[in-house]
mmCIF file of C-alpha atoms in Angstrom:
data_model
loop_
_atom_site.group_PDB
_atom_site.id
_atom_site.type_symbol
_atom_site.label_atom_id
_atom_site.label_comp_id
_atom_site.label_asym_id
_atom_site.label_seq_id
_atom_site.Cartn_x
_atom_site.Cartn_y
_atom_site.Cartn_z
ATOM 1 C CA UNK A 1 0.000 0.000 0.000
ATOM 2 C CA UNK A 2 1.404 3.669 -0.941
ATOM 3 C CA UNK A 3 1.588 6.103 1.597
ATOM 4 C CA UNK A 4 -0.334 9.341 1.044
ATOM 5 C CA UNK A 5 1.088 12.423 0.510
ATOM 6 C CA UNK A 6 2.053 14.573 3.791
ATOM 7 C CA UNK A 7 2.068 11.515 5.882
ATOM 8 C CA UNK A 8 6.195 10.344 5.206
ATOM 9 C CA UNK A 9 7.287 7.926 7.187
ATOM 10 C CA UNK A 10 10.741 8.969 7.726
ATOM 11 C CA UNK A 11 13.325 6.857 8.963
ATOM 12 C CA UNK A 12 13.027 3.400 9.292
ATOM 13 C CA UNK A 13 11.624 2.862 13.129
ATOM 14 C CA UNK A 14 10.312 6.606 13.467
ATOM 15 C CA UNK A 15 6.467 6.965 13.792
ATOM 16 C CA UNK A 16 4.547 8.254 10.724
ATOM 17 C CA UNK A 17 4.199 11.552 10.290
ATOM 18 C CA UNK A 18 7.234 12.605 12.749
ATOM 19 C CA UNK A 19 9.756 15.345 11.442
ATOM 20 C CA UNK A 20 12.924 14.083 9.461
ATOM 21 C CA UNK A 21 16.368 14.646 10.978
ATOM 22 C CA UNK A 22 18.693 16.691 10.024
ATOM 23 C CA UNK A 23 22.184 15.209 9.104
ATOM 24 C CA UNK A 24 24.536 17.322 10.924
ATOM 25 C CA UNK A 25 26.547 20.042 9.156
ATOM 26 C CA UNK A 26 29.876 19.132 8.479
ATOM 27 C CA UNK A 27 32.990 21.710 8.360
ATOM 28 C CA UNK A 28 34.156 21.734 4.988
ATOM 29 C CA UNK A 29 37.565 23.921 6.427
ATOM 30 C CA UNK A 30 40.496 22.050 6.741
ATOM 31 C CA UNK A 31 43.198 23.081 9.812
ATOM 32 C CA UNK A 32 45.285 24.882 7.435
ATOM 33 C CA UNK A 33 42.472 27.082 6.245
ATOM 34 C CA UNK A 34 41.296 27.762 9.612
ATOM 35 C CA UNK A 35 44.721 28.702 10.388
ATOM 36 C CA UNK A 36 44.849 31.175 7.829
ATOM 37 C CA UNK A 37 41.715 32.976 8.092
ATOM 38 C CA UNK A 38 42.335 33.244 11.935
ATOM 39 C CA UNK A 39 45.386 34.647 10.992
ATOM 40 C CA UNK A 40 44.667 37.399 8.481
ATOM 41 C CA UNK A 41 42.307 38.360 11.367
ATOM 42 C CA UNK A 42 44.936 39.283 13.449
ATOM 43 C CA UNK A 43 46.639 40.719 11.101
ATOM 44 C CA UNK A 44 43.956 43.007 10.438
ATOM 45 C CA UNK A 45 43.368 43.624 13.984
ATOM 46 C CA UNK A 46 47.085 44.607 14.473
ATOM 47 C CA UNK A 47 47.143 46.945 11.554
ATOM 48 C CA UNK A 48 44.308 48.655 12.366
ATOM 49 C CA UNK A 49 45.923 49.080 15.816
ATOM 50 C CA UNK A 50 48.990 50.437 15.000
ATOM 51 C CA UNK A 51 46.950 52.710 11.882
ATOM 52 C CA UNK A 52 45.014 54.130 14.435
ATOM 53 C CA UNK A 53 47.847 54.826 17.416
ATOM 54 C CA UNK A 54 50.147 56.656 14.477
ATOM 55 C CA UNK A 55 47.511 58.829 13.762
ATOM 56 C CA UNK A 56 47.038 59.816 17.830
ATOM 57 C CA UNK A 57 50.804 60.073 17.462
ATOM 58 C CA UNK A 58 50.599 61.982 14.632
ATOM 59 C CA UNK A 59 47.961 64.500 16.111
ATOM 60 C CA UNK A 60 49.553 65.051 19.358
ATOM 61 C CA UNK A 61 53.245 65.526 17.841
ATOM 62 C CA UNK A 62 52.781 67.411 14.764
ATOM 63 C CA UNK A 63 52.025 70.811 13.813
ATOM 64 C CA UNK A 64 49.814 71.689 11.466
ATOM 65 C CA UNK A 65 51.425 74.980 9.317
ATOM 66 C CA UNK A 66 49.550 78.123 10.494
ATOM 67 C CA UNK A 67 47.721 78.700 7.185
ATOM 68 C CA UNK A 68 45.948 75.740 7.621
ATOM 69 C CA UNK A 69 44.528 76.357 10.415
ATOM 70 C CA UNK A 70 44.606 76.262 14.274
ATOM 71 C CA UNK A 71 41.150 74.546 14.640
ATOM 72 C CA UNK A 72 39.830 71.065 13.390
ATOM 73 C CA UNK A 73 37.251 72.540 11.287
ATOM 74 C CA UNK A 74 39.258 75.423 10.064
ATOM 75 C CA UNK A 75 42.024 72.492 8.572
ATOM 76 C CA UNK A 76 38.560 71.187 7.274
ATOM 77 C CA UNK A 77 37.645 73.933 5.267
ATOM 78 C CA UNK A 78 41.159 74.776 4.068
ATOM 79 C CA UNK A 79 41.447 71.317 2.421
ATOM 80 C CA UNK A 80 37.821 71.525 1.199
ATOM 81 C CA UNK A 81 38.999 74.314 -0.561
ATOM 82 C CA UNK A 82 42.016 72.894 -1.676
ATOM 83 C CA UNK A 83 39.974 70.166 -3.100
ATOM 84 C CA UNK A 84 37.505 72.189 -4.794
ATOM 85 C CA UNK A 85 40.703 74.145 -6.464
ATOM 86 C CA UNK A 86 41.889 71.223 -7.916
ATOM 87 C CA UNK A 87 38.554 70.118 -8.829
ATOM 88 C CA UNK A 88 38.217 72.478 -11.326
ATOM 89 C CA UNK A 89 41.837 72.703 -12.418
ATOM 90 C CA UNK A 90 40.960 68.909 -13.692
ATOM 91 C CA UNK A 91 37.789 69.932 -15.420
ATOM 92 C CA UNK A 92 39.315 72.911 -16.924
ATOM 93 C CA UNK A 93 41.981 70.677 -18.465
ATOM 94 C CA UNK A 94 38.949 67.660 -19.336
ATOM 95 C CA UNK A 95 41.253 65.107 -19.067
ATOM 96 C CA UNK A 96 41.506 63.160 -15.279
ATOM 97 C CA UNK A 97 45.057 62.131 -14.709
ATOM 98 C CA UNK A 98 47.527 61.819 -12.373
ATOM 99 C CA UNK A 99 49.361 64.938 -13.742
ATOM 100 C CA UNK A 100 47.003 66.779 -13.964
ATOM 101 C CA UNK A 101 45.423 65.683 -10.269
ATOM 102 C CA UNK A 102 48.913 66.447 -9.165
ATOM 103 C CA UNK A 103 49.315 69.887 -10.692
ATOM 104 C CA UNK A 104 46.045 71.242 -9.553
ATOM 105 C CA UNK A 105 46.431 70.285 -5.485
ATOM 106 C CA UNK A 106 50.165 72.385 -6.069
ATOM 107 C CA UNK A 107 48.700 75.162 -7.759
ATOM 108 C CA UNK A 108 45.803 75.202 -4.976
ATOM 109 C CA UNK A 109 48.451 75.126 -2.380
ATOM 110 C CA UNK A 110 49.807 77.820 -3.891
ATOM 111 C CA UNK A 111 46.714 79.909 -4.129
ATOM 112 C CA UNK A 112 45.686 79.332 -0.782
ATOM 113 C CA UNK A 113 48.734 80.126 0.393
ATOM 114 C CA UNK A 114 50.184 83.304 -1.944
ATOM 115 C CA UNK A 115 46.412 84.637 -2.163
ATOM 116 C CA UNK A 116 44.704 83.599 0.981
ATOM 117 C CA UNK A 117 40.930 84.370 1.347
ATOM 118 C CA UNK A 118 39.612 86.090 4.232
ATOM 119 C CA UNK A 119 39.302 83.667 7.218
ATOM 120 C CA UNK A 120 35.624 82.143 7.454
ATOM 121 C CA UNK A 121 35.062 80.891 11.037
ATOM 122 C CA UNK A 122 33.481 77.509 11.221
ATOM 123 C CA UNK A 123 31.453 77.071 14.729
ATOM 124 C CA UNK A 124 28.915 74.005 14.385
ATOM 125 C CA UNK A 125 28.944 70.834 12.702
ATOM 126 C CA UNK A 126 26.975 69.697 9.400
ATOM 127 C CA UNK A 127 23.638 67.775 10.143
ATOM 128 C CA UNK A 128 23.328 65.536 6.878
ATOM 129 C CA UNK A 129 19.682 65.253 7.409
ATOM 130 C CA UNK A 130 18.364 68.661 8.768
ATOM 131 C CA UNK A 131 20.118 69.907 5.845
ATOM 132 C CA UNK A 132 18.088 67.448 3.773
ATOM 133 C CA UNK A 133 14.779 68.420 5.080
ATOM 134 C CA UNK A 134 16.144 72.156 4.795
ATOM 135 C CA UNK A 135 16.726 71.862 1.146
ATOM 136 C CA UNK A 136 13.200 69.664 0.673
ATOM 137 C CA UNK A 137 11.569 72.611 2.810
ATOM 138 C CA UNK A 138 13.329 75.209 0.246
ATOM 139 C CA UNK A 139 12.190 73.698 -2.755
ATOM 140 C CA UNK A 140 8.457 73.599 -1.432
ATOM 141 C CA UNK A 141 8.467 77.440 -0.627
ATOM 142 C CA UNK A 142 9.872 77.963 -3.776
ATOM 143 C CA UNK A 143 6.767 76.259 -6.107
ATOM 144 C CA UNK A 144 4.446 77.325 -3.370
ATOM 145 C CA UNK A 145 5.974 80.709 -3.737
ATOM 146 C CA UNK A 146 6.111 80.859 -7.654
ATOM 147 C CA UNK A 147 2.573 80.188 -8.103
ATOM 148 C CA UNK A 148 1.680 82.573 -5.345
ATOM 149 C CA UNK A 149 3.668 85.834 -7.644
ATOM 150 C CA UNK A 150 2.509 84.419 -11.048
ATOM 151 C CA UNK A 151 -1.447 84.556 -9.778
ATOM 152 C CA UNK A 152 -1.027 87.645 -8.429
ATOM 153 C CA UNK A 153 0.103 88.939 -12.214
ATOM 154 C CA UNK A 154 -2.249 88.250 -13.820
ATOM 155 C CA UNK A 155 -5.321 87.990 -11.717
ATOM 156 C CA UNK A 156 -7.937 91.427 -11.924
ATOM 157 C CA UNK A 157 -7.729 93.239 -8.752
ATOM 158 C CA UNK A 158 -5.864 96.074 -7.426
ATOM 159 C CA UNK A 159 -1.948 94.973 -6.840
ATOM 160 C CA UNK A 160 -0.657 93.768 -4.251
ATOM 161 C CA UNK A 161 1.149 95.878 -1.267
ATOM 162 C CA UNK A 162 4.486 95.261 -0.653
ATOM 163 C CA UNK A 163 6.440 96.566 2.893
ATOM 164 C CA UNK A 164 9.812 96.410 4.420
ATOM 165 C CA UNK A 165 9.676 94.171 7.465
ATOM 166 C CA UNK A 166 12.015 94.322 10.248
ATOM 167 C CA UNK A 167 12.997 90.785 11.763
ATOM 168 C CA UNK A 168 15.501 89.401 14.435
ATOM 169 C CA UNK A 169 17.239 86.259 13.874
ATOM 170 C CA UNK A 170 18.521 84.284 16.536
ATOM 171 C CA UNK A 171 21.944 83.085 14.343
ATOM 172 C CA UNK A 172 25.917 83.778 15.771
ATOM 173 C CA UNK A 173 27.722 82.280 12.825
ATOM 174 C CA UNK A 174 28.054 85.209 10.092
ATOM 175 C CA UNK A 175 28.361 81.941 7.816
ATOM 176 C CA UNK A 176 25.317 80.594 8.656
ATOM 177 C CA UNK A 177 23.697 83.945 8.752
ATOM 178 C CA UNK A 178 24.734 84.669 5.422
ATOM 179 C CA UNK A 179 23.039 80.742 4.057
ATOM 180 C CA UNK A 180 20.102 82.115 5.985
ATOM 181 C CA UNK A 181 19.531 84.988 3.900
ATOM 182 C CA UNK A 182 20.431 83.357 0.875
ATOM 183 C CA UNK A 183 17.606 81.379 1.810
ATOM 184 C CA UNK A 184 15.118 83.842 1.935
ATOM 185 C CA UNK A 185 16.389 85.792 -1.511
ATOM 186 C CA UNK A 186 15.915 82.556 -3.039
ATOM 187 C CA UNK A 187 12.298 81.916 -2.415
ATOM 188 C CA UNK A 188 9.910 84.862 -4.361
ATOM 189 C CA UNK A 189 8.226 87.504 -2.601
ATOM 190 C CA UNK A 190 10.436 87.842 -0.319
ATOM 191 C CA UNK A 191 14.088 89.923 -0.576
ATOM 192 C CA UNK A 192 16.475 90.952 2.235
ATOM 193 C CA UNK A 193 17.394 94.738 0.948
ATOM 194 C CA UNK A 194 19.846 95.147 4.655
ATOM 195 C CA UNK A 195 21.394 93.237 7.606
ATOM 196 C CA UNK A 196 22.108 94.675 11.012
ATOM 197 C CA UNK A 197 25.300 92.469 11.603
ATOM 198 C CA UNK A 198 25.384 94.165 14.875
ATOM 199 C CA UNK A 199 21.994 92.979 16.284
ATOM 200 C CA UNK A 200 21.379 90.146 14.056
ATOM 201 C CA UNK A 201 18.361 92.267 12.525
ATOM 202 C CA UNK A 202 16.931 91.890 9.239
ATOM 203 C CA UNK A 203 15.229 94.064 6.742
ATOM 204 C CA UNK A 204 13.232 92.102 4.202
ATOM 205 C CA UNK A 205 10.990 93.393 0.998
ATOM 206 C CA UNK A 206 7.879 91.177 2.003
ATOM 207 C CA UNK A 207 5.742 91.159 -1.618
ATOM 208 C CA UNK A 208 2.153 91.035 -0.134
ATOM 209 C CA UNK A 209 1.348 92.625 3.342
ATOM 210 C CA UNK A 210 -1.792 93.431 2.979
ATOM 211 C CA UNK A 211 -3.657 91.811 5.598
ATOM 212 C CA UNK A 212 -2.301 90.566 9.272
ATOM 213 C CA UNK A 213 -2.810 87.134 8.278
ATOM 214 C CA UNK A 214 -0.007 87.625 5.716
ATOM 215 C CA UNK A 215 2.223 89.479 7.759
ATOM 216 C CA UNK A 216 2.222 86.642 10.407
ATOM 217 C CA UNK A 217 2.466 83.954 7.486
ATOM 218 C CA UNK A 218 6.368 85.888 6.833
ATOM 219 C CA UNK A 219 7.284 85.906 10.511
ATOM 220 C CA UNK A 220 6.512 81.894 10.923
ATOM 221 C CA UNK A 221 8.743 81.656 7.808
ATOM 222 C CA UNK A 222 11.418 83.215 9.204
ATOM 223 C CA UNK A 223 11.358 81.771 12.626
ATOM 224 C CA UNK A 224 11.451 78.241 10.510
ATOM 225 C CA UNK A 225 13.990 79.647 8.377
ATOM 226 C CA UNK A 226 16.169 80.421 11.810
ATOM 227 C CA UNK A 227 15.271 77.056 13.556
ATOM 228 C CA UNK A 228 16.249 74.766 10.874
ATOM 229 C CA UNK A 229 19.436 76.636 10.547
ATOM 230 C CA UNK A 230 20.161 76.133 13.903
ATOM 231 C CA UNK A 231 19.599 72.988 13.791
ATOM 232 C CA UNK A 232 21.575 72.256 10.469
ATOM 233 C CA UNK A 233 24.745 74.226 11.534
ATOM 234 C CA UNK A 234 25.206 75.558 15.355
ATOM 235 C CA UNK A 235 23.181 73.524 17.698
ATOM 236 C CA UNK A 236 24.181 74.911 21.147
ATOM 237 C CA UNK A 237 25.496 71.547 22.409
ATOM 238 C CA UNK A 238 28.123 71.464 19.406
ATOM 239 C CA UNK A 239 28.592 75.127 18.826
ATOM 240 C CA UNK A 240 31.863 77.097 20.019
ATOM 241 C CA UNK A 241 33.208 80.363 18.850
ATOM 242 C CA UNK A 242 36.306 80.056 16.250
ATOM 243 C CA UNK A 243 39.802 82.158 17.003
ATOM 244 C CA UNK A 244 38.313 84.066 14.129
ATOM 245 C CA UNK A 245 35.042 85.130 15.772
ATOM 246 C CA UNK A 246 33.971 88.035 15.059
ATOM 247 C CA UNK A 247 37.000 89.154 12.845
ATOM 248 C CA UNK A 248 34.290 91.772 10.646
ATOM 249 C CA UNK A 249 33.850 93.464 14.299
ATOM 250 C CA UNK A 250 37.493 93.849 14.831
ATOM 251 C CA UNK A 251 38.043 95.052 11.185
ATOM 252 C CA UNK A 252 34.921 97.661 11.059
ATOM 253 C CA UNK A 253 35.683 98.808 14.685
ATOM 254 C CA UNK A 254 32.032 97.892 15.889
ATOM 255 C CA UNK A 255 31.212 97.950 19.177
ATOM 256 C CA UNK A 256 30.786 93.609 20.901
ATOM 257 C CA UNK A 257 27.256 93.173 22.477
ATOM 258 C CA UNK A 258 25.929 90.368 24.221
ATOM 259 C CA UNK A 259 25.270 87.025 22.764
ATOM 260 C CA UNK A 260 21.747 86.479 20.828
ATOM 261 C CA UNK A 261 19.334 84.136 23.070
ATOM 262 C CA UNK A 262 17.700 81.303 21.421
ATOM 263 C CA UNK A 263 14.368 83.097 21.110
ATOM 264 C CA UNK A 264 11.847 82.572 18.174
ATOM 265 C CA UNK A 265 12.016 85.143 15.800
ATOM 266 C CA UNK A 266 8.514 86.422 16.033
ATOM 267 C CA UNK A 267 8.971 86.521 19.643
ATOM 268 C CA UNK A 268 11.950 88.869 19.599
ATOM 269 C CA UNK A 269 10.143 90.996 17.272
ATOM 270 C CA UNK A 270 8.015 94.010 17.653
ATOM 271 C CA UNK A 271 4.377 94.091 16.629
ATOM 272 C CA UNK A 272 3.916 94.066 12.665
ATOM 273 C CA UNK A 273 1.225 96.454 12.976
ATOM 274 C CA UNK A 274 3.276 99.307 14.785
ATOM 275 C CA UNK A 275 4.258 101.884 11.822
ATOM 276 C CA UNK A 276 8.153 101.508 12.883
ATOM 277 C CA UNK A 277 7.922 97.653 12.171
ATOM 278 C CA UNK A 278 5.964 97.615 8.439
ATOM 279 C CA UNK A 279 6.628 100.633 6.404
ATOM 280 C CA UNK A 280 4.012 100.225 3.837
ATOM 281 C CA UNK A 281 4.666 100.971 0.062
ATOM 282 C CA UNK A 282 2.889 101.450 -3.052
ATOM 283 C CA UNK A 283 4.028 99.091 -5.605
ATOM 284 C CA UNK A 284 5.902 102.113 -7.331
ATOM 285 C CA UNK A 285 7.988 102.908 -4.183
ATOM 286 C CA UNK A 286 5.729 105.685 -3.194
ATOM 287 C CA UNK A 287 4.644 105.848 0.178
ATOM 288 C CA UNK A 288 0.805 105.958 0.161
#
């Protein structure tokens, strides 16, 4: 008699139905293989060792030369830029080689060193993915904004009234101050015609003021604009002042104030209806 399917009986002696065994897994690795593989691992192990206590050496008993930098992230930028020099040295040329790879980190070498740039103090670390959601965030206010400016051209109505808004920003890097406000001349409607360096204050061409709802619509944009920011670049736990702080002060002879609290920027902001805060405009620069 056949047995029917699903009901096995496995080994000779087992009970119908019961599971099948295994055979047990043989090691196909001979002692000499074994050997070997256990001893690239240390070999591995004491490379990486010794890789890693030369570079604490390194650190500790080397000097870096001065126009590279004092700080960690200062060194960072300078080879950055070094890079980026010979970046474009090779694409001028079209041709990637070793020469010409060669030739372009000397001649950026020499440029950063014969025609240095004006220091550019780095006080925060990079946040891969609050930059990310930054530049998603940017690209949203941009459509959003787009639409918003080409409606208001051609729709029938009277146009719209633009103002200059004054706004505080909550930002102690000039560098990140100065991505900030490239931020906001990027997206339309709005335009940043002055900066306060001094007090961190703002003066932005706002494109439609014309009710309050509008008005606050700009200052939760900006406090968004400052928050992300802050979070991208100089989050307080990570954030300490460069030996070039401040070096624009020192130059321009302006006088230090106190540091800038982490406030929101509508909250460290006057009213927008007081006339010192919105200077209303006619489209044609007139004041009405």
């Amino acid at each position: 008699m056949s047995a029917k399917p699903g009901t096995g009986t496995g080994n000779a002696g087992d009970p119908a139905g019961a599971p099948k065994r295994r055979a047990p897994v043989v090691s196909t690795k001979g002692p000499v293989l074994s050997l070997l593989i256990n001893a690239w691992r240390l070999a591995l192990l004491f490379v990486c060792w010794h890789l890693i206590g030369g570079l604490v050496w390194l650190r500790s008993h080397i000097r870096l030369p001065a126009w590279l930098g004092s700080d960690s992230r200062e060194v960072a930028v300078r080879l950055w830029t070094i890079g980026w020099l010979a970046f474009v040295w090779v694409l001028l040329w079209g041709t990637v080689s070793w020469a010409n790879i060669l030739g372009g980190v000397v001649l950026a070498m020499a440029v950063v060193t014969l025609l240095p740039l004006p220091r550019v103090p780095v006080e925060g670390r990079i946040h891969p993915l609050s930059v990310l959601q930054l530049l998603v965030r940017l690209i949203y206010d941009f459509m959003v904004s787009s639409v918003q400016i080409g409606w208001m051209a051609i729709r029938p109505g009277r146009p719209p009234l633009g103002a200059v808004v004054r706004v505080r920003v909550a930002i102690k890097s000039d560098m990140v101050l100065t991505l900030a406000v490239d931020y906001l001349n990027l997206v339309p409607g709005t335009m940043v015609l002055e900066i306060d360096h001094r007090r961190r204050m703002l003066y932005v061409h706002v494109f439609d003021v014309r009710s309050e709802k509008k008005v606050r619509a700009f200052y939760e944009q900006v406090a968004y604009v400052e928050r992300m920011f802050v979070k991208a670049f100089e989050r307080d736990s990570e954030w300490h002042p460069s030996p070039y702080h401040g070096i624009d002060e020192d130059f321009h002879h302006v006088r230090p104030i106190e540091p800038v609290d982490r406030a929101p920027a509508q909250a460290s902001t006057d009213s927008a209806a007081e006339p010192e805060e919105i200077a209303d405009v006619e489209p044609d620069g007139r004041r009405p």
